[in-house]
mmCIF file of C-alpha atoms in Angstrom:
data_model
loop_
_atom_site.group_PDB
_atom_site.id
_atom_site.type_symbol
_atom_site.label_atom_id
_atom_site.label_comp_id
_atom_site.label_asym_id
_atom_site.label_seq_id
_atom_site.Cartn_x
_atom_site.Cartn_y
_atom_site.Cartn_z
ATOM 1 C CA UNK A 1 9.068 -4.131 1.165
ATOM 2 C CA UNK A 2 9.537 -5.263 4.721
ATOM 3 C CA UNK A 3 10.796 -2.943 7.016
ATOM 4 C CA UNK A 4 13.763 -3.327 9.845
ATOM 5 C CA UNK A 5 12.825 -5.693 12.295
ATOM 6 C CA UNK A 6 13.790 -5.176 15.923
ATOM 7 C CA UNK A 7 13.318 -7.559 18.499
ATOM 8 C CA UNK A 8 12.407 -7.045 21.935
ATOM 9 C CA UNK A 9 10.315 -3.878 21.854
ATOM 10 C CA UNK A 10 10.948 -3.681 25.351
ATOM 11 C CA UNK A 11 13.069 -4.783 28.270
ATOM 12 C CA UNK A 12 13.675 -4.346 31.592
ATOM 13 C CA UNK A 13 16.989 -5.180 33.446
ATOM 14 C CA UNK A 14 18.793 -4.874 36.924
ATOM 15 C CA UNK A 15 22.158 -3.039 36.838
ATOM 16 C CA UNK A 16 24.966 -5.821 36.044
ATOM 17 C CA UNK A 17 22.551 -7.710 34.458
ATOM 18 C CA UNK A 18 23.239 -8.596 30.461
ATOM 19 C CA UNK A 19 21.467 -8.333 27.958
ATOM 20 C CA UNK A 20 21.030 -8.329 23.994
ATOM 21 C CA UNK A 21 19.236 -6.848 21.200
ATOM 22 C CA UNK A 22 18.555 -8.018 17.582
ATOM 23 C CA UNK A 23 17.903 -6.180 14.412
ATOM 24 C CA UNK A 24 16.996 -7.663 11.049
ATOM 25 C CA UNK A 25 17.607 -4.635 8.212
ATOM 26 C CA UNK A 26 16.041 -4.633 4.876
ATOM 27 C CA UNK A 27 16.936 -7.537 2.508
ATOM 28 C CA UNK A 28 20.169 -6.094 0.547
ATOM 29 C CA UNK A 29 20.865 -3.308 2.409
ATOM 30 C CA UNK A 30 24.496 -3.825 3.116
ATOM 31 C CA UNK A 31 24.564 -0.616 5.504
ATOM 32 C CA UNK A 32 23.506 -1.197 9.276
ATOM 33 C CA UNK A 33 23.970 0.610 11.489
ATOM 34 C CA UNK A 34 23.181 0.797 15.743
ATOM 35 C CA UNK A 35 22.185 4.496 17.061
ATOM 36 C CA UNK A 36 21.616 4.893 20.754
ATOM 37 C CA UNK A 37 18.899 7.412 22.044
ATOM 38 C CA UNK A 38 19.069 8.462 25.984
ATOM 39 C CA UNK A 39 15.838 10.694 26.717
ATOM 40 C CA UNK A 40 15.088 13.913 25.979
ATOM 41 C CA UNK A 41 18.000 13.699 23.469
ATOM 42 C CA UNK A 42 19.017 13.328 19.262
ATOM 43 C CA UNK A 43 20.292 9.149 18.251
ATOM 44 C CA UNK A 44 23.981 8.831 18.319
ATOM 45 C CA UNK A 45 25.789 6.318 16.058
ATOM 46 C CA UNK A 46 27.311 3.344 17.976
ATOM 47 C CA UNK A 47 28.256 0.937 15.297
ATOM 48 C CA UNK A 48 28.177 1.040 11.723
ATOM 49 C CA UNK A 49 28.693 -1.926 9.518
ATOM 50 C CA UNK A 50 29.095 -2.519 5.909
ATOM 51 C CA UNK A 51 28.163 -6.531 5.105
ATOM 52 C CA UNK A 52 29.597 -8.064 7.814
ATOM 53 C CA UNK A 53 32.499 -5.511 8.442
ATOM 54 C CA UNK A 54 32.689 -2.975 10.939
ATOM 55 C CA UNK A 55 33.150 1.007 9.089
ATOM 56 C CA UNK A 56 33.010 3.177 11.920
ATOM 57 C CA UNK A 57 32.484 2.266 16.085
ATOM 58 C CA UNK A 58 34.650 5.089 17.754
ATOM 59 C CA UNK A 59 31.485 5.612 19.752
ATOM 60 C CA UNK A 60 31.164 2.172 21.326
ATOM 61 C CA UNK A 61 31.388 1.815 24.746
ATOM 62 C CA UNK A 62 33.781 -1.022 23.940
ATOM 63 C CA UNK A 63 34.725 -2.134 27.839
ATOM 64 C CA UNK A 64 30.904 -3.199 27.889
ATOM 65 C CA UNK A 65 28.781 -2.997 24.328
ATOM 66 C CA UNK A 66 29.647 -5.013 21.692
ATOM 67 C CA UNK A 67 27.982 -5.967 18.466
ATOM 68 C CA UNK A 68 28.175 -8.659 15.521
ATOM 69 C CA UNK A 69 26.683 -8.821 11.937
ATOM 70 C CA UNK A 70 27.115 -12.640 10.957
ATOM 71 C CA UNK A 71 27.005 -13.188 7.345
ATOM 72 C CA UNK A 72 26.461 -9.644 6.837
ATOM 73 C CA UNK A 73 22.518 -10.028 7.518
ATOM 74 C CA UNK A 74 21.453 -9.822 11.072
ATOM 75 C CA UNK A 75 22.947 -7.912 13.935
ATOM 76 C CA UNK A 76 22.961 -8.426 17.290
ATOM 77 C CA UNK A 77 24.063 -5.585 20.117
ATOM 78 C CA UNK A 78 24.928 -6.680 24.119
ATOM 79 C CA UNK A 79 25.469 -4.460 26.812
ATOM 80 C CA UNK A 80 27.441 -6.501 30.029
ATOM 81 C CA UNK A 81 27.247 -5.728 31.965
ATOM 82 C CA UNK A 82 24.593 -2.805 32.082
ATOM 83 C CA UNK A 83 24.699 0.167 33.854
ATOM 84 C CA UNK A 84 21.772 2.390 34.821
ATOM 85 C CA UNK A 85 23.208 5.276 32.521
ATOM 86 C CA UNK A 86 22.487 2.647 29.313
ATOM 87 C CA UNK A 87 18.549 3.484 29.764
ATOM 88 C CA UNK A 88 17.917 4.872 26.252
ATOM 89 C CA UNK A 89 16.436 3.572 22.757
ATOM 90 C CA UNK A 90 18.343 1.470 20.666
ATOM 91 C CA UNK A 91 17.577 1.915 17.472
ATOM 92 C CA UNK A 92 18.501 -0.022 14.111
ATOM 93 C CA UNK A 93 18.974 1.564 10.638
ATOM 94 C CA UNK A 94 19.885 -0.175 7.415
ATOM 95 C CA UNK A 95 20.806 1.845 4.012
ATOM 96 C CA UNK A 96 21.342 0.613 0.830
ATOM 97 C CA UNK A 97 24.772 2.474 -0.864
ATOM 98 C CA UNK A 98 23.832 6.343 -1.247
ATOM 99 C CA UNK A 99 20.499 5.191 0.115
ATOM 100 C CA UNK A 100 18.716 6.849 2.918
ATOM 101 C CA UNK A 101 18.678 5.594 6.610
ATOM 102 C CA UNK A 102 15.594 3.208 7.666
ATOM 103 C CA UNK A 103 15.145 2.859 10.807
ATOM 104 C CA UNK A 104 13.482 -0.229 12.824
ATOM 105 C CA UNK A 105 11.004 1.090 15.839
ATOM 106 C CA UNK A 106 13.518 0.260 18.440
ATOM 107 C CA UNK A 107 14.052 -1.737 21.605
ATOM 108 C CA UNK A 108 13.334 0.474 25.006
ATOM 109 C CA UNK A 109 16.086 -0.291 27.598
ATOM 110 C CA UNK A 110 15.512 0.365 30.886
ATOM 111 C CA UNK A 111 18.197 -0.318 33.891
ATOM 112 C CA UNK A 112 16.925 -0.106 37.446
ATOM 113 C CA UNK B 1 33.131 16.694 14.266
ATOM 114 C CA UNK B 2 30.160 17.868 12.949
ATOM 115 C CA UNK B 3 27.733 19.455 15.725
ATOM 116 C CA UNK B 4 23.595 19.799 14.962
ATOM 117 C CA UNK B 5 22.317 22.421 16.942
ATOM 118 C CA UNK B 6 18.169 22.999 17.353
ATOM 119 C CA UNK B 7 16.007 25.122 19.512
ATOM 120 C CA UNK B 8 14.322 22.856 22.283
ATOM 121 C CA UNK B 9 10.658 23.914 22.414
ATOM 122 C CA UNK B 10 8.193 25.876 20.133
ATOM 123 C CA UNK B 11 4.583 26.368 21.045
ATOM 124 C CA UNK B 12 1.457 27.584 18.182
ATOM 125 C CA UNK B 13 -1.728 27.600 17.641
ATOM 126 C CA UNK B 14 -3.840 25.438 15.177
ATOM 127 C CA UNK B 15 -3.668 26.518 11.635
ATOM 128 C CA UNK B 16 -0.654 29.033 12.071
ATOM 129 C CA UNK B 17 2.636 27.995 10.333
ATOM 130 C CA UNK B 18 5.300 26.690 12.143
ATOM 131 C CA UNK B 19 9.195 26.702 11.591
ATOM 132 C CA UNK B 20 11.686 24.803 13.098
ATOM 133 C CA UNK B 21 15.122 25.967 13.176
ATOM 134 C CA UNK B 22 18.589 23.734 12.513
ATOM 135 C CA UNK B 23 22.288 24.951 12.231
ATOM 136 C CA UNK B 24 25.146 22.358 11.362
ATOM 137 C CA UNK B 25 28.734 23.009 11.401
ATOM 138 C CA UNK B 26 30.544 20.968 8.420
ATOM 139 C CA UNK B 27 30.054 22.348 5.270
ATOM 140 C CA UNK B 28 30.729 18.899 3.960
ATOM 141 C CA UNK B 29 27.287 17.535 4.532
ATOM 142 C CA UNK B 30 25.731 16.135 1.696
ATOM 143 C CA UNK B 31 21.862 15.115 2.581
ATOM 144 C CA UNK B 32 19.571 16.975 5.693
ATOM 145 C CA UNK B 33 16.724 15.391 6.744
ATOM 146 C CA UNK B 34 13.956 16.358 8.413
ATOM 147 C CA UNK B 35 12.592 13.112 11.247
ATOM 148 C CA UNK B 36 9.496 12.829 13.394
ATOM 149 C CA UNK B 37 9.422 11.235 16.567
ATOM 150 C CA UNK B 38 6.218 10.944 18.393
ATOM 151 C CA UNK B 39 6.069 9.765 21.997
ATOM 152 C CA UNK B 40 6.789 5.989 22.269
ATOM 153 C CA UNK B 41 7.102 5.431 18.408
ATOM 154 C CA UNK B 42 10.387 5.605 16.422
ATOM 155 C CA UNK B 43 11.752 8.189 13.791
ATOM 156 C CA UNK B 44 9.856 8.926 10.695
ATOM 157 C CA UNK B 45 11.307 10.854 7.865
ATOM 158 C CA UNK B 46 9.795 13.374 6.686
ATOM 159 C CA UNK B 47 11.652 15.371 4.030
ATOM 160 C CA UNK B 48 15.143 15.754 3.066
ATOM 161 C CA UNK B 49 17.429 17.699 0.805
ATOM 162 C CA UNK B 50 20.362 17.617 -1.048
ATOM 163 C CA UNK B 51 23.179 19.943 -0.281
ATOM 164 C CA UNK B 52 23.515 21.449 -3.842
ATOM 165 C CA UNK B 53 19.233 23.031 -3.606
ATOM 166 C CA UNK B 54 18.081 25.550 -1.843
ATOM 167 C CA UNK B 55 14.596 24.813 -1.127
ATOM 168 C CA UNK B 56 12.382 21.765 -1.087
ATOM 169 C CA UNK B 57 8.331 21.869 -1.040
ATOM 170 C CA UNK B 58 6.325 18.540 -0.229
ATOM 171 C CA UNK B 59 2.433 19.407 0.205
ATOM 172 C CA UNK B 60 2.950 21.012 3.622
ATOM 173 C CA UNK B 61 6.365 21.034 4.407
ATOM 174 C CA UNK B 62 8.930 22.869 2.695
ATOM 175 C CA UNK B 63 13.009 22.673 3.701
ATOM 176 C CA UNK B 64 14.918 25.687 3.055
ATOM 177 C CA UNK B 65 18.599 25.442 3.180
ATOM 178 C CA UNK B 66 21.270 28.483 3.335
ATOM 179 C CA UNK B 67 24.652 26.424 2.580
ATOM 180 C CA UNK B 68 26.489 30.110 3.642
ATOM 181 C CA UNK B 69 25.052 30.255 6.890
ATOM 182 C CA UNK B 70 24.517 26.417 7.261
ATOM 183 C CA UNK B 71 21.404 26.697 8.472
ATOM 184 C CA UNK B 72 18.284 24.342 7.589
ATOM 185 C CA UNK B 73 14.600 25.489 9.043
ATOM 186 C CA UNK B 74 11.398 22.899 7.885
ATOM 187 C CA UNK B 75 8.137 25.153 7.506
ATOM 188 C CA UNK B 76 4.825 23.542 8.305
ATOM 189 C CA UNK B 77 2.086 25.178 7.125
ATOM 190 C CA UNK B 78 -1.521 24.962 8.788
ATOM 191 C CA UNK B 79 0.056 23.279 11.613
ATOM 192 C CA UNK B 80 -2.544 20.534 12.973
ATOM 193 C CA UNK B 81 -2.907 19.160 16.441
ATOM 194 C CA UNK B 82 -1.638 15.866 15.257
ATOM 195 C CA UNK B 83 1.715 17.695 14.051
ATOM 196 C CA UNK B 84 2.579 18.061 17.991
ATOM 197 C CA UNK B 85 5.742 15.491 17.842
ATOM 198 C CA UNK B 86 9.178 15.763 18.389
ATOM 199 C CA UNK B 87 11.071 16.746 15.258
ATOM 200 C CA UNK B 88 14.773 16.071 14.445
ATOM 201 C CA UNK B 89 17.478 17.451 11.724
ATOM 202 C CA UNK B 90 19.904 15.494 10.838
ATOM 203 C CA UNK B 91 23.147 15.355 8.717
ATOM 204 C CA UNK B 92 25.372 13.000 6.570
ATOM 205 C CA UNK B 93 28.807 14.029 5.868
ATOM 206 C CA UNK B 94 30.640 13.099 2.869
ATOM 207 C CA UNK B 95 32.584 9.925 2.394
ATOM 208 C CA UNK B 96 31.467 9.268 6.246
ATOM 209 C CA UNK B 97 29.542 6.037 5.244
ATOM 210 C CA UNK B 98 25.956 7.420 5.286
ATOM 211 C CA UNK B 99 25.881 7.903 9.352
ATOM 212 C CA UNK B 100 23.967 10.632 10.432
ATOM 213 C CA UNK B 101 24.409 13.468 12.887
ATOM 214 C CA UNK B 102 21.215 14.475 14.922
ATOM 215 C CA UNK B 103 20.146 17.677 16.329
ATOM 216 C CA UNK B 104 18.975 16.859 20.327
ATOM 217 C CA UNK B 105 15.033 17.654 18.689
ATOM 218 C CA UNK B 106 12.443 20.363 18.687
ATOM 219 C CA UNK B 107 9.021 19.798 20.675
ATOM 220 C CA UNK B 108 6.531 20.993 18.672
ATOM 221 C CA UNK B 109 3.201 21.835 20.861
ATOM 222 C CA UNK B 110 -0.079 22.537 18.746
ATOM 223 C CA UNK B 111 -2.462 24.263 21.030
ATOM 224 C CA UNK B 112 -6.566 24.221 19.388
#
């Protein structure tokens, strides 16, 4: 079983600047979900979707983040524009229903 | 909401046990888990247990979970040098969709 794909592993941005992330979860999982992780701290839920719905993003920055899950498959998260306090992991997790969390190795923002 | 609280540091020596600590505070939580971060690399789960057990034993971990006091503690016996990690507790709540709640981590140091 293939894992959750993230792509890119890394980038580096200016403040302002855009910029997007993509996640590809586990074939059938119809959980995904988008947990941000700032340094020296635990991930925090931004998003969650079930298919191509969104469940739960009280935690969304919504005046800059937003995020899509087109035909309930892939994902895509993008920060504009970024600010230096957005440096963190993002990290992508897909379940399958009362299924564990799996979680993709992340994309390393960081905002100078 | 729910609030996952962990000690920040703990320091032993090679071949001593160690145990990390966790308190939670909704008594709703249905699955703890136990996660693994090492530097650069994403989470890895460890162990996990179901809110209705009390303990859990897998080779050298064991979970032990006091539902009264909502407290969760992982056990590693004969700690190794390549146990030095980061390691996180998290919760899911009930009918919350299968997000999870993190703990900000524990560094784990394993001195030879």
């Amino acid at each position: 079983e293939a894992g959750v794909a993230q792509s890119p592993r890394y980038k580096i941005i200016e403040k302002r600047q855009s910029v997007a992330f993509w996640c590809n979860p586990i074939s059938g999982h119809a959980t995904l979900y988008w947990y941000q992780q700032i340094l020296g701290q635990g991930p925090k839920l931004l998003i969650q979707f079930q298919n191509n719905g969104v469940v739960d993003d009280s935690q969304l920055p919504k005046d800059r983040f937003s995020a899509e899950r087109l035909k309930g498959v892939d994902s895509t998260l993008k920060i504009q524009p970024a600010k230096l306090e957005d440096s963190a992991v993002y990290l992508c997790a897909s379940s399958s229903p009362r299924g564990r969390n799996r979680f993709g190795p992340g994309t390393r923002l960081l905002v100078l | 909401g729910e609030d996952v609280e962990q000690s920040l540091f703990l320091s032993v020596r090679e071949g001593d046990s160690s145990v990390i600590n966790c308190t939670y505070t909704d008594s709703s939580s249905t699955y703890l888990y136990w996660y693994k971060q090492e530097p650069g690399a994403g989470l890895q789960l460890l162990t996990y247990i179901f809110s209705n057990m009390d303990m859990k034993q897998d080779q050298r971990l064991t979970v032990l979970l006091n539902k009264k006091d909502k407290h969760l503690s992982l056990r590693i016996a004969d700690t190794q040098t390549g146990d030095s990690a980061i390691y996180f507790c998290a919760v899911s709540i009930y009918n919350q969709g299968g997000k999870l709640i993190f703990g900000q981590g524990t560094e784990l140091s394993v001195k030879p």
